[in-house]
Short mmCIF file of C-alpha atoms and ligand atoms in Angstrom, two decimals:
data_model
loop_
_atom_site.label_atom_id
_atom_site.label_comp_id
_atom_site.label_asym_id
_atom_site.label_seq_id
_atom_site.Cartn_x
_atom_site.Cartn_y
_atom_site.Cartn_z
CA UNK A 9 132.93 85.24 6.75
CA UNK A 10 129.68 84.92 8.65
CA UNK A 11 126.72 87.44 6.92
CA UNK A 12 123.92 85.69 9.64
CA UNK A 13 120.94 87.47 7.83
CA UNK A 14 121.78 87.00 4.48
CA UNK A 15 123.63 83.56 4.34
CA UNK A 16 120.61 81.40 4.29
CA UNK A 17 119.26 83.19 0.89
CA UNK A 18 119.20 81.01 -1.81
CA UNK A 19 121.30 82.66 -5.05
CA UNK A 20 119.58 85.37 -7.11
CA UNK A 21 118.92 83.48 -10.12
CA UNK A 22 117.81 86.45 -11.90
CA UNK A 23 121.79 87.95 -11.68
CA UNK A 24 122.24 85.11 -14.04
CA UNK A 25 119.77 86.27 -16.68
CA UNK A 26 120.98 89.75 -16.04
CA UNK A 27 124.87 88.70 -16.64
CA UNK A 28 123.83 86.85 -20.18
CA UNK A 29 121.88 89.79 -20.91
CA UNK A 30 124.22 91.68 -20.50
CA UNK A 31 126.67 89.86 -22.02
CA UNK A 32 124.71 89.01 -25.03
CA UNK A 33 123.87 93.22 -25.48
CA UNK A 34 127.96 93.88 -25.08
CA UNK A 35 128.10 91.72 -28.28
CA UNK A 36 125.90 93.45 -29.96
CA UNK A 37 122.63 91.56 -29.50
CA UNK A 38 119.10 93.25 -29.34
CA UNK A 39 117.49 91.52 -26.22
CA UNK A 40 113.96 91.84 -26.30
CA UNK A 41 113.38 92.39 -22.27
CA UNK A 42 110.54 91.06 -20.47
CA UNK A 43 112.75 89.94 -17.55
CA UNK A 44 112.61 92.05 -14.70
CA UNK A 45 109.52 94.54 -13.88
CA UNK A 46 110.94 98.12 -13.73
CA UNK A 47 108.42 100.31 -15.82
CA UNK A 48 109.05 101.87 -19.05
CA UNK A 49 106.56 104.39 -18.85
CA UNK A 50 107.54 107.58 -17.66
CA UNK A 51 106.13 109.26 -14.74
CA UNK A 52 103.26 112.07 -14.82
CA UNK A 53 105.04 115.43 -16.42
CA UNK A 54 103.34 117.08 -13.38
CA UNK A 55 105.22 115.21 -11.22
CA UNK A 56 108.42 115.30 -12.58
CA UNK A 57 107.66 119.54 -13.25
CA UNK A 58 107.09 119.50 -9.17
CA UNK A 59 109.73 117.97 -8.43
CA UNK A 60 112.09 120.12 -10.53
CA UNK A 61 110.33 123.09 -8.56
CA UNK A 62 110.75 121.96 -5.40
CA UNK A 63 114.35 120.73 -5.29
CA UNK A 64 115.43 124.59 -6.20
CA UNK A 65 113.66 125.13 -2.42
CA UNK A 66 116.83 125.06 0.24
CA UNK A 67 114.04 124.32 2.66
CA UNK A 68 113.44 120.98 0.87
CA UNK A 69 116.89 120.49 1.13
CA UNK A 70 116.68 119.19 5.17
CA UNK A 71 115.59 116.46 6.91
CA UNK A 72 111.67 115.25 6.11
CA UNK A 73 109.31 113.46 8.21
CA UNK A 74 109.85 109.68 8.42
CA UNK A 75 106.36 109.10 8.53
CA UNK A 76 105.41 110.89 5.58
CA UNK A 77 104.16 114.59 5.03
CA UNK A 78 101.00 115.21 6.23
CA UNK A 79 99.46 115.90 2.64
CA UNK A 80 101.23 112.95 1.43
CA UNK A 81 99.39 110.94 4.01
CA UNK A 82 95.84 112.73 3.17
CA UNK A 83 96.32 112.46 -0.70
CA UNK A 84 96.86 108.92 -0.07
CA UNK A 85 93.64 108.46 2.44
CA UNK A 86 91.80 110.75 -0.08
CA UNK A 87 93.05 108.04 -3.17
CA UNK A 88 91.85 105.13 -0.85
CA UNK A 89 88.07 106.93 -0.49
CA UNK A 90 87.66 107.56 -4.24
CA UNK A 91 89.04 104.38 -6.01
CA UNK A 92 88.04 101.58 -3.19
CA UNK A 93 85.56 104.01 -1.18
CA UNK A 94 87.94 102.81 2.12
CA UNK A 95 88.21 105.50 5.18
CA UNK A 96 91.64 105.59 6.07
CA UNK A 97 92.87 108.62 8.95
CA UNK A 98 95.81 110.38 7.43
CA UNK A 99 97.41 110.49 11.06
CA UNK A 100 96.83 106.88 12.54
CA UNK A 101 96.10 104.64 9.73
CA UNK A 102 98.96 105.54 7.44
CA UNK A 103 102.46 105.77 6.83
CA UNK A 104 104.61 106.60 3.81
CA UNK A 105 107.75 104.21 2.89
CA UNK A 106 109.79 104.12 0.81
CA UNK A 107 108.53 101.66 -1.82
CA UNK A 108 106.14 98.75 -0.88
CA UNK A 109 109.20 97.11 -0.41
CA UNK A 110 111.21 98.67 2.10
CA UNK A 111 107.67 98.88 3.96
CA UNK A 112 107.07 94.93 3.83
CA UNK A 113 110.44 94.33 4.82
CA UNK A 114 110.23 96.56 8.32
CA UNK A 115 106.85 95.70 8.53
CA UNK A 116 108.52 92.07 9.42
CA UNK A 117 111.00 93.55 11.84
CA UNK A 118 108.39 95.35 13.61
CA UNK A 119 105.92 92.17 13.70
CA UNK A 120 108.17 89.03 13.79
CA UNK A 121 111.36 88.01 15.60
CA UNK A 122 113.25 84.80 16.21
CA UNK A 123 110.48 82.08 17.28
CA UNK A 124 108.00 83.41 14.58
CA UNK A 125 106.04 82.45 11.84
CA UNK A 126 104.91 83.71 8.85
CA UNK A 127 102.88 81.70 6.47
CA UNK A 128 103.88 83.04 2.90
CA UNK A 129 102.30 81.74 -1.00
CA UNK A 130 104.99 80.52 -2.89
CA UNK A 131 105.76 81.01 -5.56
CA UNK A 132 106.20 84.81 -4.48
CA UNK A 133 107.40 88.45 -5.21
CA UNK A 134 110.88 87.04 -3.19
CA UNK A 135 110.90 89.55 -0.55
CA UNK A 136 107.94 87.78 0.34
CA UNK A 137 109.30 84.76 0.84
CA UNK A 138 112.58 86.19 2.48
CA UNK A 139 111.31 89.63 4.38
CA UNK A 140 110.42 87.53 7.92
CA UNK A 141 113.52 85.54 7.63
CA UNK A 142 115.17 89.10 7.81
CA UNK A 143 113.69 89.39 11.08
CA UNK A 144 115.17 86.13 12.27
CA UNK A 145 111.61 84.61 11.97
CA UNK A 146 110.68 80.86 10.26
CA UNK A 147 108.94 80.87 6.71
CA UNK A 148 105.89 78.11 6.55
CA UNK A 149 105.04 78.45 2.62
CA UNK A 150 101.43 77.57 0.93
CA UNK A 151 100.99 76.49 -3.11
CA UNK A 152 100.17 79.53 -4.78
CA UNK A 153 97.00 78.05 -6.49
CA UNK A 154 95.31 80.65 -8.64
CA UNK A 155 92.07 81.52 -6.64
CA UNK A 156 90.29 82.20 -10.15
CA UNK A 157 91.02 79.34 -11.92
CA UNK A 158 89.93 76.98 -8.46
CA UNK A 159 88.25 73.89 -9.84
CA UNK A 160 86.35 71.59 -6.63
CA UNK A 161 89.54 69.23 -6.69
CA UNK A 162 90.80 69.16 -3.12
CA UNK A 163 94.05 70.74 -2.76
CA UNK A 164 93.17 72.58 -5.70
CA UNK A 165 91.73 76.00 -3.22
CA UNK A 166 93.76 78.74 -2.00
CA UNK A 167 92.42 78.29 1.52
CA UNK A 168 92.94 74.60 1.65
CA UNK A 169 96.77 74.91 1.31
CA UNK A 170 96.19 77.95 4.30
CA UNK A 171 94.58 75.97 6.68
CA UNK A 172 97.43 72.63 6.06
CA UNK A 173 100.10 75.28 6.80
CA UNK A 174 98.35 76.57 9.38
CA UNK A 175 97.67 73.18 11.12
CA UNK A 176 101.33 71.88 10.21
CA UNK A 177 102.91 74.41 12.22
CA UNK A 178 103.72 73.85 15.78
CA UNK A 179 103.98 77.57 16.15
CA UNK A 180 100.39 79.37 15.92
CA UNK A 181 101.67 82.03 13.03
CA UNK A 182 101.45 85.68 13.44
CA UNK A 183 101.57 86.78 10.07
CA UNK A 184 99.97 85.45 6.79
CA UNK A 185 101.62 87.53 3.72
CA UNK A 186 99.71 87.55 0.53
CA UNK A 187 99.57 89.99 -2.75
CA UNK A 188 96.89 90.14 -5.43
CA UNK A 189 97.01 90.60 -8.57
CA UNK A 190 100.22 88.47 -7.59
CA UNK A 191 103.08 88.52 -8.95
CA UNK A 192 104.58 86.34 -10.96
CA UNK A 193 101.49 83.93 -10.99
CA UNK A 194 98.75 87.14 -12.16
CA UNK A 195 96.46 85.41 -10.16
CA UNK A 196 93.29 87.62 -9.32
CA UNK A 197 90.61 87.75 -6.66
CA UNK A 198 87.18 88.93 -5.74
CA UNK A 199 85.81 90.57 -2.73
CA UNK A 200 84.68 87.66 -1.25
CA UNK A 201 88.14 86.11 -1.46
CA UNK A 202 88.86 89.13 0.71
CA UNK A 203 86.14 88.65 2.97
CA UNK A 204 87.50 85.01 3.25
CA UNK A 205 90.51 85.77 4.06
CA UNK A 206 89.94 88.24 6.46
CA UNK A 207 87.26 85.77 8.55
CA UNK A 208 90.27 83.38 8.36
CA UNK A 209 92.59 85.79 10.13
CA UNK A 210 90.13 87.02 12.74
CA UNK A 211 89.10 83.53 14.11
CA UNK A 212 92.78 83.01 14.53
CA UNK A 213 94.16 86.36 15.14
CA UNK A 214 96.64 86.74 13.13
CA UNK A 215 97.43 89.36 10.79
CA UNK A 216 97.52 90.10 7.26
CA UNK A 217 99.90 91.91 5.12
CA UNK A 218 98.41 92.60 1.63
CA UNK A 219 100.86 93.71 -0.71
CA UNK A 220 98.51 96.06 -3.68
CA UNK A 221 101.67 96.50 -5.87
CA UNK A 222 99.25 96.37 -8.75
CA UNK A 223 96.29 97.83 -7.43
CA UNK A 224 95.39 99.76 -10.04
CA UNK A 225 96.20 97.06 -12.76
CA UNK A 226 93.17 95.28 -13.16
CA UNK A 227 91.84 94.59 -16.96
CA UNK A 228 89.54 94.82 -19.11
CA UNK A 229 87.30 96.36 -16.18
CA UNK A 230 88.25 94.31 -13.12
CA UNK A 231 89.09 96.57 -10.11
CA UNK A 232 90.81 94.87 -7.89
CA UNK A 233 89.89 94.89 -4.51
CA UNK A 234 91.38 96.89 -1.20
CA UNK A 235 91.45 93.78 1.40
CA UNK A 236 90.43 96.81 3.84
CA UNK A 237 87.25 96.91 1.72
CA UNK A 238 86.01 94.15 3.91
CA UNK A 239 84.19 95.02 6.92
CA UNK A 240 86.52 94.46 10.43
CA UNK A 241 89.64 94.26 8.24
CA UNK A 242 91.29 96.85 9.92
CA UNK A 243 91.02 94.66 13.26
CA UNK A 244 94.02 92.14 11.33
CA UNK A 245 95.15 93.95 8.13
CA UNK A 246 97.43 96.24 6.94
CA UNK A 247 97.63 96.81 3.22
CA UNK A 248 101.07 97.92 1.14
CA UNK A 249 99.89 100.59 -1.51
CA UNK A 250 103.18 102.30 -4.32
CA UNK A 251 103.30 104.58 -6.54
CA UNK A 252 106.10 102.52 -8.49
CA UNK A 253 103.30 100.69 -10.94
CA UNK A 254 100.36 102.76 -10.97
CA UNK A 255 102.34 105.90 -11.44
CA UNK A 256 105.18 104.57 -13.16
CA UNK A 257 107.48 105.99 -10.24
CA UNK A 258 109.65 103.16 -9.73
CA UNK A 259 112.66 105.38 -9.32
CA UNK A 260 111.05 107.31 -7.32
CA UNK A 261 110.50 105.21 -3.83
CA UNK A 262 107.31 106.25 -2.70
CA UNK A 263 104.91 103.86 -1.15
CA UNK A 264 102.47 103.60 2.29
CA UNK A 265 101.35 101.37 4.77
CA UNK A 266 98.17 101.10 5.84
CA UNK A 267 95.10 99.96 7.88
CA UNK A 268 95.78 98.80 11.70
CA UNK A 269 96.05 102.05 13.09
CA UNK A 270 98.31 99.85 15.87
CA UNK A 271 100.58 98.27 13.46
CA UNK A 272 100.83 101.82 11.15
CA UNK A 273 102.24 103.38 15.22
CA UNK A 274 104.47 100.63 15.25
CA UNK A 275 105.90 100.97 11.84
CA UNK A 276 105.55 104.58 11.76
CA UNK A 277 107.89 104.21 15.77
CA UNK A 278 110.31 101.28 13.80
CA UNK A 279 110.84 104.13 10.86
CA UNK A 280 111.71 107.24 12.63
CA UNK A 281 114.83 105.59 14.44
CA UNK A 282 115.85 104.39 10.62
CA UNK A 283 115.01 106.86 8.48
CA UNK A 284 114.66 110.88 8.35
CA UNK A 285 111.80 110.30 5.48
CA UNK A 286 111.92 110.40 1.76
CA UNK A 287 113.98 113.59 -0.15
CA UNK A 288 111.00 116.52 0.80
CA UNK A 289 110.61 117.07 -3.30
CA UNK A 290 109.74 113.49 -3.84
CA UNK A 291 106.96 113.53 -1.31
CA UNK A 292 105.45 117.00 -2.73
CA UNK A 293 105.82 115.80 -6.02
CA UNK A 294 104.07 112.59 -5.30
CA UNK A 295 101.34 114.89 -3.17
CA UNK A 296 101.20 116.72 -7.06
CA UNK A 297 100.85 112.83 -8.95
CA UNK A 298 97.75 111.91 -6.52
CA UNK A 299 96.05 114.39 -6.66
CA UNK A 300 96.78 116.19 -9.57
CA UNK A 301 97.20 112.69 -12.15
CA UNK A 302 95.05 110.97 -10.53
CA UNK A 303 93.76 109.43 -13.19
CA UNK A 304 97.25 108.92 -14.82
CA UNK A 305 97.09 105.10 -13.91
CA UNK A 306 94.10 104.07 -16.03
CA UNK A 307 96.19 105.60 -19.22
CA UNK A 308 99.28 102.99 -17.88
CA UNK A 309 96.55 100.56 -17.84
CA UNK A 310 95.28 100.99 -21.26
CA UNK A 311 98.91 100.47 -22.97
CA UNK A 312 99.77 97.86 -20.14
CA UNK A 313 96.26 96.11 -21.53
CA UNK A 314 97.50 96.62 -25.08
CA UNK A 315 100.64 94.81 -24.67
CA UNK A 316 99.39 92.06 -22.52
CA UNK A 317 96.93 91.18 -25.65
CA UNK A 318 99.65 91.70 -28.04
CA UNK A 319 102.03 88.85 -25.87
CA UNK A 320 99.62 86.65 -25.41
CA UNK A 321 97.97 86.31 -28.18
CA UNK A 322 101.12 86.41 -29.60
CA UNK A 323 102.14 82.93 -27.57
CA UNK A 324 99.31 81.29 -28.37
CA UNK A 325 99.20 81.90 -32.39
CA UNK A 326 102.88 80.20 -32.06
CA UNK A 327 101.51 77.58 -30.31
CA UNK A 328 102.78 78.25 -26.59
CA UNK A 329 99.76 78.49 -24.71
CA UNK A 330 99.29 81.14 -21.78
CA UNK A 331 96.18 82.41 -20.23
CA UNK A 332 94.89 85.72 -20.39
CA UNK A 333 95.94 87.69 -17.01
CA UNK A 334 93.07 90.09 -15.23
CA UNK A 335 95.54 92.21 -13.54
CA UNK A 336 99.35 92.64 -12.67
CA UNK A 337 101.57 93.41 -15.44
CA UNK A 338 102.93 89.68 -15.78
CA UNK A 339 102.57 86.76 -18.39
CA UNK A 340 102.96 84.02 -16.15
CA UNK A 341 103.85 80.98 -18.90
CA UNK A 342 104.14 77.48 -18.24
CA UNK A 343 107.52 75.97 -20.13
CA UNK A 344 105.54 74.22 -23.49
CA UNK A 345 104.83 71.28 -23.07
CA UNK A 346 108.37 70.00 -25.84
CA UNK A 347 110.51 71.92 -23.73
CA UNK A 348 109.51 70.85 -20.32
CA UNK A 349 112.34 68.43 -19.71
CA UNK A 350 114.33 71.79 -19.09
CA UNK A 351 113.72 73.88 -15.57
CA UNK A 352 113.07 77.42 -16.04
CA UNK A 353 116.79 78.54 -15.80
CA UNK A 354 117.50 76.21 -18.42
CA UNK A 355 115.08 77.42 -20.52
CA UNK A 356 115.24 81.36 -20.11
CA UNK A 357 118.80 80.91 -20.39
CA UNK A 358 117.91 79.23 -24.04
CA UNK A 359 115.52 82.25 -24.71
CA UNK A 360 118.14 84.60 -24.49
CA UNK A 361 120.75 82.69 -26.39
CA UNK A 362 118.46 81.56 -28.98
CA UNK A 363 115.80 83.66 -29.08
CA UNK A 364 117.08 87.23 -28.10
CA UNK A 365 114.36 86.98 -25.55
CA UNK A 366 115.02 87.70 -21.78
CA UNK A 367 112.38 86.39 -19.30
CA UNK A 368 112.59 85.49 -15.45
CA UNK A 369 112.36 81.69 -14.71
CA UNK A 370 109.92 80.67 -12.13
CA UNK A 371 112.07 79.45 -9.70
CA UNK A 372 113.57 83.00 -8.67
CA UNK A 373 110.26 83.13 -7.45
CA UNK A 374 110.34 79.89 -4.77
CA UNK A 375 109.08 76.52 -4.70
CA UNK A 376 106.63 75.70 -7.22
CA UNK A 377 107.93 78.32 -9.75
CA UNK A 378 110.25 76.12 -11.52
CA UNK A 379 107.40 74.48 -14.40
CA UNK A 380 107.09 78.71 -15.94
CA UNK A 381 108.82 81.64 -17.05
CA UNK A 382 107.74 85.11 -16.23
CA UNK A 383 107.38 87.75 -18.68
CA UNK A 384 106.78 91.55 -17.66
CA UNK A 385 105.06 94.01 -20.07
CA UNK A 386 107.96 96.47 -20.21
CA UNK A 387 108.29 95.93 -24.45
CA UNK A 388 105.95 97.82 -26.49
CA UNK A 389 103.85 96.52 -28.87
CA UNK A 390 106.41 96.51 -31.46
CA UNK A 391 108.95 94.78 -29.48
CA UNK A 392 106.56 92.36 -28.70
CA UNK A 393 105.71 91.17 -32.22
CA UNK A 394 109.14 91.16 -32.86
CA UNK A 395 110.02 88.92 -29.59
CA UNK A 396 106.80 86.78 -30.78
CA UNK A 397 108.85 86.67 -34.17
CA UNK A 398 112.14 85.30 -32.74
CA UNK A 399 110.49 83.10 -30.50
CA UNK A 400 108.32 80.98 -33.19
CA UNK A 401 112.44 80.58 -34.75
CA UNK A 402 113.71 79.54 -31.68
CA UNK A 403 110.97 77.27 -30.86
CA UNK A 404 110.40 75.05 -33.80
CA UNK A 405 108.94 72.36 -31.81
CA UNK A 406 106.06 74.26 -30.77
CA UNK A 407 103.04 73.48 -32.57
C1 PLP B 2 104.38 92.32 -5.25
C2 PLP B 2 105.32 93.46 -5.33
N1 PLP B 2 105.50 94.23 -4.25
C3 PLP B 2 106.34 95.29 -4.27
C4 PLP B 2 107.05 95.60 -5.40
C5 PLP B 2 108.01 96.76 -5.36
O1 PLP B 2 107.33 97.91 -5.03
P1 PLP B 2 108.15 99.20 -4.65
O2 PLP B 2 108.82 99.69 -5.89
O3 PLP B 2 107.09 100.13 -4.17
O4 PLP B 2 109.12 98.84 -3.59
C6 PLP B 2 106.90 94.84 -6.55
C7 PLP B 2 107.67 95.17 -7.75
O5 PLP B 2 107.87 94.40 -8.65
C8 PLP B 2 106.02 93.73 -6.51
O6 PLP B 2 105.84 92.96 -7.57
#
């Protein structure tokens, strides 16, 4: 049969690490899991009392606005003002959706069709790399080269790789997708990055998605930064903000878009033929986590903080080197150096057989992904030392 959207995807290689998770847990196996990155952490009690409260309501029971509840959309403008001191209009500059995900994905309906382009880092969060293709548009993709750990080799700078994309394209681009702290790679920029990236755009108008999955997960006192913190931004940018990390609300499906008060109409137009708006508890209870827990994500960033140390130090003392993240909640590991002869399937498929360790391998994540494994900080500290454990007796070639 013909499935024209979804044909051209390349297979989920994390449903293989799932099924030999899986299969290795039916047997009786403790996995330690660090594969995929669906929060542990529970969500603020005042959420979860809210929503509890609300869903006895009949009146919550109907219909809810597509675009979000207006306090949903103010608690979110009034979040923007105090942590990244950005004025956003509750009515014209954002929408809710639900998750950053759903958002990105009819954010590229709305902005791209067949004929487009979309320049997109790889490797990527993979609706990245696959959200324009949805809209029947062409994927041009740029070396994800950590920003922070540029040295002055050529090729070796973010905005190098931009500007060969851009110039290799026959097609002047409309969109340039980006996320940071970025997932898998962790890498994390600066302000002036921003303000880079932003000039870039507006001397070639085209427009910027920045997906802030981990906005809030910056470490060891790194904020990072709103790309609408730069001045003009909101002439090119939109920005994807959840509440899945820095609320631990995964389940719950609450996210906004927001910045070009154009683009936010067109999404916000896009949305209310698709959707009638998340369940009317979820959005008061979320109203509740803003502004009520507001300062619930800096205690998820603490333990998130705690366990990063404990991995990576961890990896190191066994003699697998990895650098030290500043934000995301991702150990992005290159395969040591005795093992390399194996891709990254290959070798988290040996991490689970051998080690009782489940990671992600790179390439899930597009070109350039294949040299690492991913590992998310969903084990506690415990779990860790004990994943550290099996991993020096897996990995007696390590040094
Ligand atoms: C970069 C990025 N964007 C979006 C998401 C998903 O966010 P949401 O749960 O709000 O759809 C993730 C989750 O892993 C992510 O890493």
């Amino acid at each position: 049969m013909e499935f024209r959207r979804i044909n051209g995807l390349p297979p989920y290689v994390f449903a293989t690490i799932n099924g030999l998770k899986a299969a290795a847990r039916s047997q009786g196996r403790d996995i330690v899991d660090f594969g995929f990155g669906n929060p542990d952490l529970p969500s603020p009690d005042l959420a979860v009392e809210k929503l509890a409260e609300a869903a006895h309501n009949p009146k919550n029971h109907r219909y809810s606005a597509s675009r979000g509840l207006p306090n949903l959309r103010l608690a979110m403008a009034t979040r923007y003002k105090k942590v990244f001191n950005v004025d956003l209009d509750p009515d014209t500059e954002v929408v809710t959706t639900i998750g950053a995900k759903e958002g990105l994905t009819h954010l590229m309906w709305v902005l791209l069709g067949p004929g487009d382009t979309a320049i997109v880092p790889s490797p990527s969060y993979p609706i990245h790399l696959a959200g324009p293709g949805f809209a029947g548009a062409q994927v041009i993709t740029v070396p994800m080269v950590d920003p922070g750990a540029s040295t002055n080799d050529p090729g070796d700078d973010f905005f190098d790789g931009l500007l060969a994309a851009w110039e290799k394209t026959p097609v002047k681009p409309r969109v340039i997708i980006c996320s940071f702290p970025h997932n898998p790679t962790s890498a994390s920029v600066d302000l002036a990055f921003m303000e880079r990236l932003v000039n870039f755009a507006l001397e070639r108008d085209v427009i910027i998605c920045h997906d802030f999955a981990y906005a809030d997960l910056g470490f060891d006192g790194y904020q990072p930064p709103s790309i609408l913190q730069v001045p003009r931004a909101k002439e090119c940018c939109v920005e994807l903000y959840t509440l899945t990390k820095s609320f631990s609300m995964a389940g719950w499906r609450v996210g906004f878009m927001v910045g070009n008060a154009e683009i936010v109409a067109a999404l916000t137009k896009l949305k209310s033929y698709l959707d009638y708006g998340t369940f009317q508890p979820v959005q008061i209870a979320a109203i509740v986590a803003m502004n009520e827990a507001s300062d619930y994500p800096d205690l998820l960033r603490e333990v998130y903080q705690v366990r990063r140390d404990a991995l990576v130090g961890g990896l190191n003392r066994i003699g697998w080197p990895v650098a030290t993240p500043k934000g995301s909640m991702f150990i992005w590991a290159p395969i040591p150096e005795p093992y390399a002869e194996m891709s990254s399937l290959e070798f988290s498929t040996f991490l689970i057989t051998e080690a009782e360790v489940a990671t992600s391998p790179g390439v899930g994540f597009g070109d350039g992904g294949d040299h690492h494994v991913r590992f998310a900080l969903i084990e506690n500290e415990l779990r860790t030392q004990q994943a550290i454990r099996n991993l020096k007796r897996a990995l007696p070639k390590l040094n």
